[in-house]
Every structure is written in C-alpha cells, then in structure tokens.
C-alpha cells in the first residue's frame, strides 16, 4: 500500500515539539536541583523546591512521551541511541528516580532531610549531565552498520560530549535561576539575580566553543552554515539578542523577562542545532525517512495522540495558572 | 568467567519488570474498589464510606507513584537491552507500548488529579465519575501492555518484508489468540490482589479494635468479592492453560513436568525435574489427572518435552515449580474465601481472631502468585522472544557486552533497594496511622490546601519519620 500522505514531517514536528517542551520545562526544575547546594539558606531551598513541586512530574511526562513516541515513529533512533548511550541512559534514569523521590519525601522528612537534599541535588546534576552528553553524542554521530549500532560502550563519552554535558548543567542552572527570579522575592530573589550573569557567561562560553567546534568536526555542519549565507543566520542573531535582553532585564531587576529571554535563547540554539543536522536524525548515515516506521504504524498512533495531546496541554496550562505568583517562604505544599 | 549479555539482560528485564508489575497489579484492583466505595457513598451518604475511600485513596496514591517511577525505567529497557527486537518489531510494538503510556498520562492529566485533590471542589457526581474513569483507565492501560505481551507469545497479523515486521492486520495483531485469556486472568489477579490486601489490612485493624464500623464494612464486602472471584480465577486459569496447550505445547509440558508424549499422564504434586537426564525424581502424583484436565479423558495423549529438540526446551525446573506455587496459592485463596463464608453463616465472622490473622498473612500471597504466574509464562516460552519468530539471542542488543549489562543490573538493584524501601516504609506508616489520622491544621491551612501540588504522593500527608508529627 502506498502512503497517501507523508506523515514523517508531522511526526518529526511532534517529537521535536516534545523535546523542546521537555528541555524548557524539566530544564528549570532540574535547574533548582543544580543550584540547590549553593542556595543561601535552608529556607531558600524550601522556596526553590516549592516553586517547582506542583509541576515537575508533569514536566517529565514529555520525556516518557518522547521515548515511547520515538519507538513508534522513528524506531531506528530508539534502537541506535539507547544502545549507544547505554550507561548514560542508566545514569540519567537513576538520577531522575532519586530526585523524583526526594520531591516526595523532603517535605515529609525532618531528621533525614539532608539526605533528601543530597538526593535531589545529585540526581538533578546526574540527569542533566547525561542529557547534555546525549546532545554531544548526537552532534558527533554514531558508528552504525546495517541499521545497528556497532560502536563501543564509551563512544558517547568524549571531551566534546563532556563539554556539552557541562554546557547543559550551566544552561539548566540558568533556566533555574531565572525561573527563581520569577517565583521568589526578597533575599532569595536577590541571590538569583546575582548568580544569573555568571551562569549566562558560562552558557555563552560553552555554546561559543560548541559553535566553533562543530563545523570543524562535521563537514555537513560546515557546509550548512558557510557554503552560502542564508536565513539560518537569523538564529544565532536571535540567540545573541536574547542574551542582550536577558542581561538588561537582570540589570533593571525585571521579574519575568529574564526567564522569557532564557527560554528564547534555548529555542534559538535548539533550532540552530536542528538546521545543522536535519534531515539526519541518526548521523552520519540515516535520515528521518530511513528511521521512520511504517506508514500505518505512524498513522495508528497519530490518531490517539491528536486526541490526547490537547488534553495534556490544557492540563499543563491549567496547573501553571493555578500555581502562578510568588512562592512565599514558610508556606509549603507539603 | 564469561559474562553472557543475553542471560544478564534477561535477568535485568525480569528484575525491573517484576518490580514494576507488583505496583500496577495492586493499583488496578484498588482503583475499582475506590470507585465502588465512592459509588456507595454517593448513594447512601453514610460518611463511613467516605472515610474508607479517603484512606484507601492515600494508599493508592503512594503505590501509583511507585508504579510510575518504575514504569519509566521499563520504557527504556527495550531499547537499551533488546534493541534488535525493538527495531524489528517496532511497527507493531511501538504504537502499542505508546498507547499504554499515553493512556496512563491521559488518565493522570484528566482524572487522577480530581480523584486525589478534588473532593469538595467538584460536584459529588463528577468526583465519583473521576474515580470510575481512573479505574477504567488502569484497565485500558493494562489492556495495551498485555496485548503487546500476548502478541509475543502468540504472534499474529504481521509479516516480514525484508528484515522488518509489518502489520498486515491491526485487529488480528492486537486481539491475538492468547490475549483474552491473559487479560481476564490478569484482571482477576488484580482484583484478588486488591481484595486480599484490603481484607488483610482491615483484619489487622479489627484485631486492634480500630475504626471497627468502617473496617467491618470493608472486610465484609471484600470477602463476598473473593468468594466469587477465587474460583473464577481457577476456572479462567484452566482455560488459559488449554489455550497455551494449543499454541505453546512445550510450555505446558514443562509446567506438568511431562517428558514423554503419552496417554494416562498423572498430575504431579511433587517432583524434582532433572533436565540433564530428561526425567523426574521423587514423583508424587494423581494418576491420569493431567490427561483428564488437558484432554478430558484418562487416556488422552498429552504432549511431552520430547516433542522439541533439547536446546529448545525451557528450563523445566523453574517453570514446573513456579506454576505449582501459583496454583497452590490459588487453591489456598479459595479455601480462605470459603472459610469466611462458613464463619459468616455461623454468625462467628467478627469473633474469630485466628481467621483475621490468616487474612493478614494472606495479603501478600497474591503478589507471590502474580510473579509466579509470570515466571511460568515467560520462562516457559524460552528460547523464544517472539514465539516461533525470534529467539532471545536474535533480539538482544548487538553492541551490548556482558559487563555493561551486569553494571546496570547491579545499579538497578541498588537504586530500587534504596528508593523503594523508602516508599515501602512510608506506606507502612500510612497503614499504621490508619483512618484516625487527620493532619493538624496550621495557620496556613487555607493556603496549603489551595496550593497543594497535584501529584500522587502529596495526597498522603503522614510524616516520614516516627514521632515527627
Ligand atoms: C492472584 C494471582 C493468580 C492466581 C490466584 C492464579 N493465577 Fe494463574 N497467572 C497469574 C496470576 C494468578 C498471572 C500473573 O496473572 C499470569 C501470568 C501471565 C498471565 O497471563 O497471568 C498467570 C498465568 C497462568 C498460566 C500460564 C499461561 C501461559 O502459559 O501463558 C496458567 C496455565 C495459569 N495461570 C493457571 C492458573 C490456575 C489453574 C490457577 C488456579 C488456582 C491460577 N492460575 C491462579
Ligand atoms: C508483569 C510481570 C512480568 C514478569 C514478572 C515477567 C517476567 C519475565 C521473566 C522472568 C523473563 C525471563 C524469561 C526467561 O528467562 O526465559 C521475562 C522475559 C521477557 N518478558 Fe516478561 N514478565 C512480565 C511481563 C512482561 C510484559 C508485559 C512484557 C511485554 C510487553 C514482557 C516482555 C518480556 C520480554 C521482551 C522478555 C525477554 C527478555 C527476557 O527474557 O528477559 N514481559 N519476563
Ligand atoms: C514491559 C512491560 C511494561 C512497560 C514498558 C510499562 C511501562 C509503563 C510506564 C512508562 C508507566 C508510567 C506511566 C506514567 O508515568 O503514568 C507505566 C505505568 C503503568 N503500568 Fe506499566 N509497563 C509495563 C508492564 C505493565 C504491566 C504488566 C501492567 C499491568 C498489567 C502495567 C500496567 C500499568 C499501569 C496500570 C500503570 C499506571 C500506573 C500505576 O497504576 O502504577 N504495566 N507502565
């Protein structure tokens, strides 16, 4: 049966949307965990955790949806990435489990509270670093043969992917600190204002190195960006503007703008990465179309998802609306 | 020693999925129980029902939370350890597994929040409807996952084009031959799990004279339920076995410990299967009974393990014994349920402490029976991953090395041990505090209720440590 309608771009759009939703939303709550050990007081930690407690597990929804969606729509991605990143995937899951449980028990615990603090901070950092390394591994590409991963256990762990891992730590911490600016007040907010420029500097530094490094290790990327100057150069310009807006907003002590600008920075960078690599989804060999599942399989799941995604979005929006406004010190969600 | 990635991956899969399975199997049953409680409350307006429902919803929330956490790991197992299998069967399994996850999320997004936090905030009718929909949702979720699993046992509706499997008929693939039996058996198992846990916990409270009215109601209704469901489970299990006989005769031969294809096969009560010499030691059995059960006549010819080449035999010992554990516990459950009826008819149900103690112990048996059942099914299908189509060796991740699988296996064991002993400990505290516990109201109480997080665990408000109230 010949497909009447190519679903591959639609699915690429859905998965792409899922990934950026995940990065932005889980990013700021993982960020709280990364900043946790550096917080000015235990009370500040309460506020940080409370600011994300109602929404974090909804945020992680997007990760599982992405994982399952990949198996259904682009099985090759699923069956090459996961073996290639085997140990990294385990670390990420272990990290997510520990921090998830810390959310539940920290508020109910008194004497064992420091344990849950560590579990939250350590788990968040581990998961973030692993996700950054995944991005690095994707940029580098995978050693494949006949649609199978044939590389070694540590191919994903290179100086480059370690760099992207740290970049992700800085990036999520930045999302976290600007989220905290939005959600807190008083000395906690002042602290968040203070650290934001440093985090931004770290992010810009790592992103800068990556932007110089990638064209050097990948012909495809170099050709994309330098063979002819095209509209895609608007993306780095957008990223640059986001940085400027973010700095100004922090200087003027604005509440909401820093977070918006950070999200914009992430979106521009993400799109920049996408245009560098697409349509190669399992670089360097396979495109979206090589990786796609059968038309009828994509269609079968699409029908269900079209029904469910609006609900999930509505519910998400509603939760954020219910929990809008500042988080006051001393008031918990228990 | 050579570390075998296939064996270790199987061990790892068995460990994480067994761990995952015990949570949903309980929540599926409990969700229906809560829906029933809410229904009765809506009708009678007797606050005892609400009290019961509130308490069990707290328990539900924590167990559901653990199910979610362990389920996230499952979503990645197929790719990390069984990538060839995932890649080749993705056209069917991908959408089916996605539907399981999507159903769970849909449920969580739309109705679970209302069930856990919406009491008094939505009209009573809507609240009850949410409870019902959560219960229905858990069933839909398990429908998808069992369809995937059954398809691996009795594949249908697919064909190879080149290296990959393509779906030729979604209906045939989803509603494959063993699904109806597996779904019914598993659904009943969930109800039995919920039922025996509720009965055991209520009995424990009654022995201590706590909340007598509510716990008597709960115990009484679950005993009626168990009285009907325990025999029904044995009957459905029998049908399931006959279905397996048709599609996977070697598995049934292993379950029966029958090495030779012949008539007049006894039903073995005890034996020591010896795969090396293809025979049993110390056999104790009832003559002809296996032939009668499986073929409905004393001289009915029952397939034996000699039908398949030796390297295609499953490990008989494990299959044989885990099957006996399950069936033994199933019979014990019937006995316990019938004893309850006898005591009730004699008017002694509330004055027989030893029976309460029995019920208390029984509350862990469904979990053991469920795992034993899965071990029978899954190990008995060896060496096939997709029956008759793909072996374990063909499905495993080609780049996976033994030490990698061993590292993550040990890792998962450590992580689960730490995290879930915390969860289990917390669950015990909820049970101990029981229905009497009402959280103290602090000065922020109005704020805390409006700002409460919409996530499962926060529905429980018992503090974590001893005396930290
Ligand atoms: C509370 C749990 C429970 C109880 C009391 C029983 N079972 Fe069971 N059984 C299961 C829980 C279970 C299970 C965990 O749900 C399994 C594993 C896979 C499946 O489909 O159901 C299973 C599998 C299973 C199989 C294997 C099917 C296959 O080959 O795929 C058979 C033949 C039976 N059961 C038969 C019985 C009989 C004759 C019982 C009589 C007392 C019985 N079960 C009680
Ligand atoms: C829920 C309870 C379950 C338990 C306790 C369980 C247990 C097991 C065990 C013990 C094995 C090893 C078999 C062997 O050594 O020969 C196994 C294999 C397997 N099962 Fe299950 N299983 C369960 C459910 C499922 C479900 C729902 C699926 C699929 C959707 C599934 C898919 C598999 C796969 C892919 C294997 C092959 C890999 C392996 O052998 O470990 N299982 N399972
Ligand atoms: C290999 C097998 C399995 C995989 C890959 C898997 C995957 C998942 C995932 C990812 C979740 C979390 C969804 C969420 O976050 O809400 C989940 C939860 C759930 N799973 Fe599984 N699962 C498996 C086996 C089973 C089995 C055997 C059953 C029952 C028969 C089951 C029933 C459920 C249910 C009802 C939930 C909702 C949460 C709960 O009640 O604890 N799953 N599963």
PDB file of C-alpha atoms in Angstrom, chain A residues 180-310:
ATOM      1  CA  UNK A 180      13.539  31.550  40.610  1.00  0.00           C
ATOM      2  CA  UNK A 181      13.682  35.286  39.870  1.00  0.00           C
ATOM      3  CA  UNK A 182      10.157  34.981  38.600  1.00  0.00           C
ATOM      4  CA  UNK A 183       8.862  32.929  41.515  1.00  0.00           C
ATOM      5  CA  UNK A 184      10.657  34.321  44.577  1.00  0.00           C
ATOM      6  CA  UNK A 185      11.135  37.610  46.376  1.00  0.00           C
ATOM      7  CA  UNK A 186      13.375  39.303  48.935  1.00  0.00           C
ATOM      8  CA  UNK A 187      16.862  37.990  49.571  1.00  0.00           C
ATOM      9  CA  UNK A 188      16.265  34.783  47.635  1.00  0.00           C
ATOM     10  CA  UNK A 189      15.389  36.724  44.513  1.00  0.00           C
ATOM     11  CA  UNK A 190      18.409  38.970  45.038  1.00  0.00           C
ATOM     12  CA  UNK A 191      20.601  35.894  45.184  1.00  0.00           C
ATOM     13  CA  UNK A 192      19.091  34.618  41.943  1.00  0.00           C
ATOM     14  CA  UNK A 193      19.731  37.999  40.285  1.00  0.00           C
ATOM     15  CA  UNK A 194      23.299  37.879  41.456  1.00  0.00           C
ATOM     16  CA  UNK A 195      24.177  34.458  40.072  1.00  0.00           C
ATOM     17  CA  UNK A 196      22.364  34.810  36.752  1.00  0.00           C
ATOM     18  CA  UNK A 197      25.073  36.777  34.896  1.00  0.00           C
ATOM     19  CA  UNK A 198      27.716  34.244  35.893  1.00  0.00           C
ATOM     20  CA  UNK A 199      25.610  31.360  34.714  1.00  0.00           C
ATOM     21  CA  UNK A 200      24.899  33.240  31.498  1.00  0.00           C
ATOM     22  CA  UNK A 201      28.618  33.772  30.969  1.00  0.00           C
ATOM     23  CA  UNK A 202      29.232  30.051  31.398  1.00  0.00           C
ATOM     24  CA  UNK A 203      26.452  29.211  28.947  1.00  0.00           C
ATOM     25  CA  UNK A 204      27.706  31.660  26.339  1.00  0.00           C
ATOM     26  CA  UNK A 205      31.218  30.352  26.718  1.00  0.00           C
ATOM     27  CA  UNK A 206      30.223  26.713  26.214  1.00  0.00           C
ATOM     28  CA  UNK A 207      27.807  27.482  23.377  1.00  0.00           C
ATOM     29  CA  UNK A 208      30.527  29.539  21.759  1.00  0.00           C
ATOM     30  CA  UNK A 209      33.045  26.716  21.906  1.00  0.00           C
ATOM     31  CA  UNK A 210      30.465  24.298  20.547  1.00  0.00           C
ATOM     32  CA  UNK A 211      29.645  26.616  17.653  1.00  0.00           C
ATOM     33  CA  UNK A 212      33.279  26.791  16.664  1.00  0.00           C
ATOM     34  CA  UNK A 213      33.981  23.143  17.299  1.00  0.00           C
ATOM     35  CA  UNK A 214      31.052  21.539  15.468  1.00  0.00           C
ATOM     36  CA  UNK A 215      31.789  22.916  12.000  1.00  0.00           C
ATOM     37  CA  UNK A 216      35.333  21.673  12.481  1.00  0.00           C
ATOM     38  CA  UNK A 217      34.355  18.073  13.218  1.00  0.00           C
ATOM     39  CA  UNK A 218      31.450  17.838  10.784  1.00  0.00           C
ATOM     40  CA  UNK A 219      31.544  18.610   7.062  1.00  0.00           C
ATOM     41  CA  UNK A 220      27.797  18.635   6.909  1.00  0.00           C
ATOM     42  CA  UNK A 221      27.521  21.331   9.534  1.00  0.00           C
ATOM     43  CA  UNK A 222      30.234  23.403   7.884  1.00  0.00           C
ATOM     44  CA  UNK A 223      28.532  23.200   4.512  1.00  0.00           C
ATOM     45  CA  UNK A 224      25.192  24.162   6.009  1.00  0.00           C
ATOM     46  CA  UNK A 225      26.459  27.312   7.634  1.00  0.00           C
ATOM     47  CA  UNK A 226      29.285  28.539   5.438  1.00  0.00           C
ATOM     48  CA  UNK A 227      28.673  27.459   1.846  1.00  0.00           C
ATOM     49  CA  UNK A 228      26.206  30.198   1.399  1.00  0.00           C
ATOM     50  CA  UNK A 229      24.979  32.723   3.881  1.00  0.00           C
ATOM     51  CA  UNK A 230      21.257  32.111   4.270  1.00  0.00           C
ATOM     52  CA  UNK A 231      18.327  32.860   6.527  1.00  0.00           C
ATOM     53  CA  UNK A 232      19.530  30.394   9.139  1.00  0.00           C
ATOM     54  CA  UNK A 233      21.999  33.024  10.306  1.00  0.00           C
ATOM     55  CA  UNK A 234      18.998  34.741  11.862  1.00  0.00           C
ATOM     56  CA  UNK A 235      19.063  32.045  14.539  1.00  0.00           C
ATOM     57  CA  UNK A 236      22.419  32.984  16.081  1.00  0.00           C
ATOM     58  CA  UNK A 237      21.392  36.600  15.777  1.00  0.00           C
ATOM     59  CA  UNK A 238      18.251  35.754  17.722  1.00  0.00           C
ATOM     60  CA  UNK A 239      20.309  33.957  20.325  1.00  0.00           C
ATOM     61  CA  UNK A 240      22.593  36.968  20.642  1.00  0.00           C
ATOM     62  CA  UNK A 241      19.631  39.306  21.082  1.00  0.00           C
ATOM     63  CA  UNK A 242      18.218  37.031  23.753  1.00  0.00           C
ATOM     64  CA  UNK A 243      21.465  37.318  25.682  1.00  0.00           C
ATOM     65  CA  UNK A 244      21.352  41.110  25.460  1.00  0.00           C
ATOM     66  CA  UNK A 245      17.725  41.259  26.566  1.00  0.00           C
ATOM     67  CA  UNK A 246      18.454  38.882  29.426  1.00  0.00           C
ATOM     68  CA  UNK A 247      21.368  40.967  30.701  1.00  0.00           C
ATOM     69  CA  UNK A 248      19.376  44.189  30.515  1.00  0.00           C
ATOM     70  CA  UNK A 249      16.426  42.619  32.279  1.00  0.00           C
ATOM     71  CA  UNK A 250      18.633  41.407  35.106  1.00  0.00           C
ATOM     72  CA  UNK A 251      20.262  44.802  35.407  1.00  0.00           C
ATOM     73  CA  UNK A 252      16.871  46.505  35.566  1.00  0.00           C
ATOM     74  CA  UNK A 253      15.733  43.886  38.091  1.00  0.00           C
ATOM     75  CA  UNK A 254      12.750  42.852  35.985  1.00  0.00           C
ATOM     76  CA  UNK A 255      10.729  39.876  37.198  1.00  0.00           C
ATOM     77  CA  UNK A 256       9.513  37.902  34.238  1.00  0.00           C
ATOM     78  CA  UNK A 257      11.727  38.972  31.354  1.00  0.00           C
ATOM     79  CA  UNK A 258      14.868  37.065  32.365  1.00  0.00           C
ATOM     80  CA  UNK A 259      13.048  33.735  32.198  1.00  0.00           C
ATOM     81  CA  UNK A 260      11.407  34.556  28.876  1.00  0.00           C
ATOM     82  CA  UNK A 261      14.743  35.616  27.412  1.00  0.00           C
ATOM     83  CA  UNK A 262      16.415  32.422  28.627  1.00  0.00           C
ATOM     84  CA  UNK A 263      13.713  30.333  27.017  1.00  0.00           C
ATOM     85  CA  UNK A 264      14.216  32.282  23.796  1.00  0.00           C
ATOM     86  CA  UNK A 265      17.934  31.611  23.986  1.00  0.00           C
ATOM     87  CA  UNK A 266      17.256  27.896  24.302  1.00  0.00           C
ATOM     88  CA  UNK A 267      14.784  27.869  21.429  1.00  0.00           C
ATOM     89  CA  UNK A 268      17.171  29.666  19.074  1.00  0.00           C
ATOM     90  CA  UNK A 269      20.015  27.345  19.986  1.00  0.00           C
ATOM     91  CA  UNK A 270      17.799  24.297  19.572  1.00  0.00           C
ATOM     92  CA  UNK A 271      16.629  25.413  16.146  1.00  0.00           C
ATOM     93  CA  UNK A 272      20.217  26.155  15.235  1.00  0.00           C
ATOM     94  CA  UNK A 273      21.168  22.624  16.137  1.00  0.00           C
ATOM     95  CA  UNK A 274      18.216  21.256  14.195  1.00  0.00           C
ATOM     96  CA  UNK A 275      19.077  23.090  10.983  1.00  0.00           C
ATOM     97  CA  UNK A 276      22.691  21.971  11.285  1.00  0.00           C
ATOM     98  CA  UNK A 277      21.796  18.323  11.335  1.00  0.00           C
ATOM     99  CA  UNK A 278      18.441  17.647   9.714  1.00  0.00           C
ATOM    100  CA  UNK A 279      17.288  15.566   7.964  1.00  0.00           C
ATOM    101  CA  UNK A 280      19.952  13.369   9.567  1.00  0.00           C
ATOM    102  CA  UNK A 281      18.387  12.025  12.709  1.00  0.00           C
ATOM    103  CA  UNK A 282      20.903   9.231  13.266  1.00  0.00           C
ATOM    104  CA  UNK A 283      24.010  10.971  11.972  1.00  0.00           C
ATOM    105  CA  UNK A 284      26.010  10.480   9.940  1.00  0.00           C
ATOM    106  CA  UNK A 285      24.173   7.798   7.945  1.00  0.00           C
ATOM    107  CA  UNK A 286      20.423   7.851   8.373  1.00  0.00           C
ATOM    108  CA  UNK A 287      17.758  10.440   7.695  1.00  0.00           C
ATOM    109  CA  UNK A 288      14.316  10.866   9.204  1.00  0.00           C
ATOM    110  CA  UNK A 289      12.879   8.787   6.395  1.00  0.00           C
ATOM    111  CA  UNK A 290      15.363   5.937   6.918  1.00  0.00           C
ATOM    112  CA  UNK A 291      14.456   5.929  10.585  1.00  0.00           C
ATOM    113  CA  UNK A 292      10.691   6.106  10.208  1.00  0.00           C
ATOM    114  CA  UNK A 293       8.343   3.246  10.982  1.00  0.00           C
ATOM    115  CA  UNK A 294       5.674   2.013   8.580  1.00  0.00           C
ATOM    116  CA  UNK A 295       3.055   4.474   7.432  1.00  0.00           C
ATOM    117  CA  UNK A 296       0.211   2.569   9.050  1.00  0.00           C
ATOM    118  CA  UNK A 297       2.065   2.436  12.378  1.00  0.00           C
ATOM    119  CA  UNK A 298       2.632   6.167  12.349  1.00  0.00           C
ATOM    120  CA  UNK A 299      -0.984   6.751  11.450  1.00  0.00           C
ATOM    121  CA  UNK A 300      -2.321   4.399  14.088  1.00  0.00           C
ATOM    122  CA  UNK A 301      -0.603   6.224  16.934  1.00  0.00           C
ATOM    123  CA  UNK A 302      -1.154   9.680  15.481  1.00  0.00           C
ATOM    124  CA  UNK A 303      -4.899   9.265  15.816  1.00  0.00           C
ATOM    125  CA  UNK A 304      -4.619   8.612  19.525  1.00  0.00           C
ATOM    126  CA  UNK A 305      -2.086  11.344  20.143  1.00  0.00           C
ATOM    127  CA  UNK A 306      -4.090  14.009  18.377  1.00  0.00           C
ATOM    128  CA  UNK A 307      -6.785  13.254  20.887  1.00  0.00           C
ATOM    129  CA  UNK A 308      -4.557  13.207  23.961  1.00  0.00           C
ATOM    130  CA  UNK A 309      -2.026  15.998  23.394  1.00  0.00           C
ATOM    131  CA  UNK A 310      -4.586  18.837  23.594  1.00  0.00           C
TER     132      UNK A 310
END
